[in-house]
Structure formats: C-alpha cells, structure tokens
mmCIF file of C-alpha atoms in Angstrom:
data_model
loop_
_atom_site.group_PDB
_atom_site.id
_atom_site.type_symbol
_atom_site.label_atom_id
_atom_site.label_comp_id
_atom_site.label_asym_id
_atom_site.label_seq_id
_atom_site.Cartn_x
_atom_site.Cartn_y
_atom_site.Cartn_z
ATOM 1 C CA MET A 286 90.340 139.746 91.652
ATOM 2 C CA ALA A 287 88.704 136.539 90.489
ATOM 3 C CA ALA A 288 88.787 137.865 86.829
ATOM 4 C CA CYS A 289 92.607 138.168 87.248
ATOM 5 C CA SER A 290 93.234 134.607 88.390
ATOM 6 C CA ASP A 291 94.326 131.862 85.936
ATOM 7 C CA PRO A 292 91.251 130.093 84.814
ATOM 8 C CA THR A 293 93.346 126.659 84.371
ATOM 9 C CA ALA A 294 94.670 126.977 87.752
ATOM 10 C CA VAL A 295 93.961 124.190 90.325
ATOM 11 C CA PRO A 296 92.942 125.483 93.907
ATOM 12 C CA LYS A 297 95.632 125.144 96.539
ATOM 13 C CA GLU A 298 93.581 122.477 98.599
ATOM 14 C CA TYR A 299 93.886 119.992 95.791
ATOM 15 C CA LEU A 300 96.997 118.140 94.412
ATOM 16 C CA GLN A 301 98.505 120.243 91.452
ATOM 17 C CA LYS A 302 98.547 118.828 88.014
ATOM 18 C CA ASP A 303 102.231 117.658 88.061
ATOM 19 C CA LYS A 304 101.902 115.680 91.170
ATOM 20 C CA MET A 305 98.567 114.238 90.238
ATOM 21 C CA SER A 306 99.908 113.077 86.995
ATOM 22 C CA LYS A 307 102.932 111.419 88.598
ATOM 23 C CA ILE A 308 100.586 109.573 90.911
ATOM 24 C CA LEU A 309 98.363 108.362 88.290
ATOM 25 C CA ALA A 310 101.196 107.315 85.996
ATOM 26 C CA ASP A 311 102.516 105.123 88.849
ATOM 27 C CA MET A 312 99.042 103.657 89.553
ATOM 28 C CA THR A 313 98.639 102.838 85.892
ATOM 29 C CA MET A 314 101.915 101.051 85.990
ATOM 30 C CA ALA A 315 100.906 99.261 89.106
ATOM 31 C CA ASP A 316 97.587 98.225 87.305
ATOM 32 C CA ALA A 317 99.586 96.962 84.348
ATOM 33 C CA TYR A 318 101.828 95.121 86.734
ATOM 34 C CA GLY A 319 98.955 93.552 88.492
ATOM 35 C CA ASN A 320 97.430 92.332 85.083
ATOM 36 C CA GLU A 321 100.726 90.875 83.882
ATOM 37 C CA VAL A 322 101.570 89.144 87.151
ATOM 38 C CA SER A 323 97.961 87.464 87.288
ATOM 39 C CA ALA A 324 98.340 86.409 83.661
ATOM 40 C CA MET A 325 101.839 84.912 84.259
ATOM 41 C CA THR A 326 100.875 83.114 87.593
ATOM 42 C CA ALA A 327 98.141 80.696 88.388
ATOM 43 C CA PRO A 328 94.740 82.178 87.389
ATOM 44 C CA MET A 329 93.237 84.234 90.143
ATOM 45 C CA PRO A 330 89.868 85.843 90.308
ATOM 46 C CA ASP A 331 89.790 89.490 89.476
ATOM 47 C CA SER A 332 88.478 90.584 92.737
ATOM 48 C CA VAL A 333 91.905 89.192 94.437
ATOM 49 C CA ARG A 334 93.951 90.983 91.496
ATOM 50 C CA GLN A 335 92.087 94.081 92.440
ATOM 51 C CA GLU A 336 92.774 93.831 96.203
ATOM 52 C CA LYS A 337 96.518 93.410 95.356
ATOM 53 C CA VAL A 338 96.469 96.563 93.094
ATOM 54 C CA LYS A 339 94.735 98.432 95.863
ATOM 55 C CA ILE A 340 97.797 97.657 98.098
ATOM 56 C CA TYR A 341 100.062 98.854 95.358
ATOM 57 C CA TYR A 342 97.945 102.102 95.114
ATOM 58 C CA LYS A 343 98.177 102.777 98.857
ATOM 59 C CA GLN A 344 101.928 102.222 98.698
ATOM 60 C CA ILE A 345 102.234 104.778 95.791
ATOM 61 C CA LEU A 346 100.300 107.235 97.820
ATOM 62 C CA ASP A 347 102.590 106.550 100.700
ATOM 63 C CA LEU A 348 105.539 107.104 98.478
ATOM 64 C CA HIS A 349 104.254 110.409 97.213
ATOM 65 C CA LYS A 350 103.296 111.383 100.777
ATOM 66 C CA VAL A 351 99.599 111.881 99.939
ATOM 67 C CA SER A 352 96.830 110.510 102.032
ATOM 68 C CA VAL A 353 93.909 108.649 100.525
ATOM 69 C CA LYS A 354 91.436 111.204 101.577
ATOM 70 C CA ASP A 355 93.564 114.087 99.744
ATOM 71 C CA PHE A 356 93.898 112.090 96.806
ATOM 72 C CA MET A 357 90.258 111.162 96.528
ATOM 73 C CA ALA A 358 89.161 114.658 97.083
ATOM 74 C CA SER A 359 91.634 115.925 94.281
ATOM 75 C CA TYR A 360 90.476 113.158 91.933
ATOM 76 C CA ASN A 361 86.712 114.025 92.580
ATOM 77 C CA TRP A 362 87.675 117.677 91.913
ATOM 78 C CA TYR A 363 89.450 116.889 88.611
ATOM 79 C CA GLU A 364 86.427 114.678 87.589
ATOM 80 C CA SER A 365 84.264 117.735 87.991
ATOM 81 C CA HIS A 366 86.561 119.671 85.797
ATOM 82 C CA PRO A 367 86.999 117.506 82.609
ATOM 83 C CA ASP A 368 89.367 120.199 80.863
ATOM 84 C CA ARG A 369 91.883 119.921 83.687
ATOM 85 C CA MET A 370 91.611 116.051 83.896
ATOM 86 C CA LYS A 371 92.414 115.950 80.347
ATOM 87 C CA GLU A 372 95.551 118.022 80.790
ATOM 88 C CA VAL A 373 96.470 115.760 83.805
ATOM 89 C CA PHE A 374 95.978 112.542 81.566
ATOM 90 C CA GLU A 375 97.873 114.038 78.900
ATOM 91 C CA LYS A 376 100.848 114.379 81.096
ATOM 92 C CA VAL A 377 100.336 110.664 82.370
ATOM 93 C CA GLN A 378 100.534 109.551 78.764
ATOM 94 C CA ALA A 379 103.668 111.618 78.039
ATOM 95 C CA ASP A 380 105.315 110.304 81.187
ATOM 96 C CA ILE A 381 104.491 106.661 80.427
ATOM 97 C CA ALA A 382 105.716 107.175 76.720
ATOM 98 C CA ASN A 383 108.911 108.614 78.198
ATOM 99 C CA ARG A 384 109.506 105.510 80.466
ATOM 100 C CA LYS A 385 108.841 103.214 77.611
ATOM 101 C CA ASN A 386 111.350 105.082 75.366
ATOM 102 C CA LYS A 387 113.920 104.960 78.096
ATOM 103 C CA LEU A 388 113.549 101.152 78.199
ATOM 104 C CA GLY A 389 114.632 100.860 74.429
ATOM 105 C CA ASN A 390 114.182 97.908 72.307
ATOM 106 C CA PRO A 391 114.298 94.708 74.240
ATOM 107 C CA VAL A 392 116.851 93.146 71.790
ATOM 108 C CA ASP A 393 118.975 96.377 71.666
ATOM 109 C CA GLU A 394 122.383 95.705 73.208
ATOM 110 C CA ASN A 395 121.867 98.922 75.346
ATOM 111 C CA ALA A 396 118.555 97.800 76.879
ATOM 112 C CA PRO A 397 118.439 96.493 80.528
ATOM 113 C CA VAL A 398 119.817 92.934 81.103
ATOM 114 C CA MET A 399 116.349 91.912 82.023
ATOM 115 C CA PHE A 400 114.878 92.763 78.729
ATOM 116 C CA ARG A 401 117.724 91.144 76.664
ATOM 117 C CA LEU A 402 117.417 88.026 78.674
ATOM 118 C CA LYS A 403 113.694 87.692 77.797
ATOM 119 C CA GLY A 404 114.499 87.005 74.385
ATOM 120 C CA LEU A 405 116.003 83.671 75.385
ATOM 121 C CA PHE A 406 114.213 83.105 78.666
ATOM 122 C CA PRO A 407 110.679 84.358 78.814
ATOM 123 C CA TYR A 408 110.493 84.291 82.530
ATOM 124 C CA ALA A 409 114.038 85.607 83.070
ATOM 125 C CA ASP A 410 112.839 88.582 85.151
ATOM 126 C CA LYS A 411 111.310 86.290 87.699
ATOM 127 C CA ALA A 412 114.422 83.975 88.030
ATOM 128 C CA ILE A 413 117.283 86.262 87.944
ATOM 129 C CA LEU A 414 118.048 89.081 90.502
ATOM 130 C CA LEU A 415 120.433 91.760 89.611
ATOM 131 C CA HIS A 416 122.556 93.414 92.387
ATOM 132 C CA THR A 417 121.051 96.871 91.384
ATOM 133 C CA SER A 418 117.530 95.681 92.264
ATOM 134 C CA ASP A 419 116.671 95.782 96.069
ATOM 135 C CA THR A 420 113.131 94.409 95.464
ATOM 136 C CA VAL A 421 111.414 92.010 93.312
ATOM 137 C CA ARG A 422 108.075 93.855 93.390
ATOM 138 C CA PRO A 423 107.543 97.571 92.405
ATOM 139 C CA PHE A 424 106.048 100.084 94.607
ATOM 140 C CA ILE A 425 106.877 98.338 97.868
ATOM 141 C CA LYS A 426 108.570 100.537 100.486
ATOM 142 C CA ARG A 427 111.968 99.803 101.615
ATOM 143 C CA GLN A 428 112.048 98.601 105.260
ATOM 144 C CA PRO A 429 114.537 100.074 107.670
#
C-alpha cells in the first residue's frame, strides 16, 4: 500500500502545498509592507517592526482560517522535507510574480491610480484614499 502512494504527497494532517504557498506569499507581502512602512515613517527599532509584522502574520492566518499551531506544525514538516518546501517556494515566487505583473508599469495609463500618482507625488498612496479601498492597511480584517 505504501508503495502505491504518491511520494510527493503531503500528509493530510498538514497544510497542502497550494494553501501553504498562498499563506507564505501573503506573509512575504506583509513583511515587505512592514519594511516599506518603517522606511517611509520615522525610524523604528527592528524589534518594533517585527512585532507589527507578527500581527500581520496572525491576521493572515485568521484570513486563511489556519491556527498558528497548525501552520507551525506544517511549516516544520515542510522544513524536514526540503524537496516539498522547494515546490512550495516555487509556487510562492510564481504567485508574487503574477501579482507584480497584474500591477503593470506604474507609469502605464492602465496601472492603478495609486501607482500613476506616485510618479508625481511619491507619498500619494498615503495621502489619497480611493472609494474602492476600505482600509489603509493590508491584512486587517474588516470589522462588522
């Protein structure tokens, strides 16, 4: 029976590759956001920035309906199986590249308004709120 099973399969008790890659892609974006915000605002110690990013991570897990315990168990399993971890990170890279391609060139007329304005006003995304956005910060759950 074991010989017939898929050697690249992930056991059921752990997050599957697709879900894990989506969570890690969101966490990568949250980390980049945390770095960008700390660079654009008053300098803050790295420990403070890391605490803010941890809050984003928890919000991401909540949005994906995954507990910290389940995520960490899955992450540890993937770490002990580098070939599967590599597949997950390849999916993460593809997802981030796809997101970047959707944004387009910031000076392109089809790019989102926030990116076109950045050419004229570097901090336009901090000063102008669009009606399509319901929050200024990513990964924060909507309140009822």
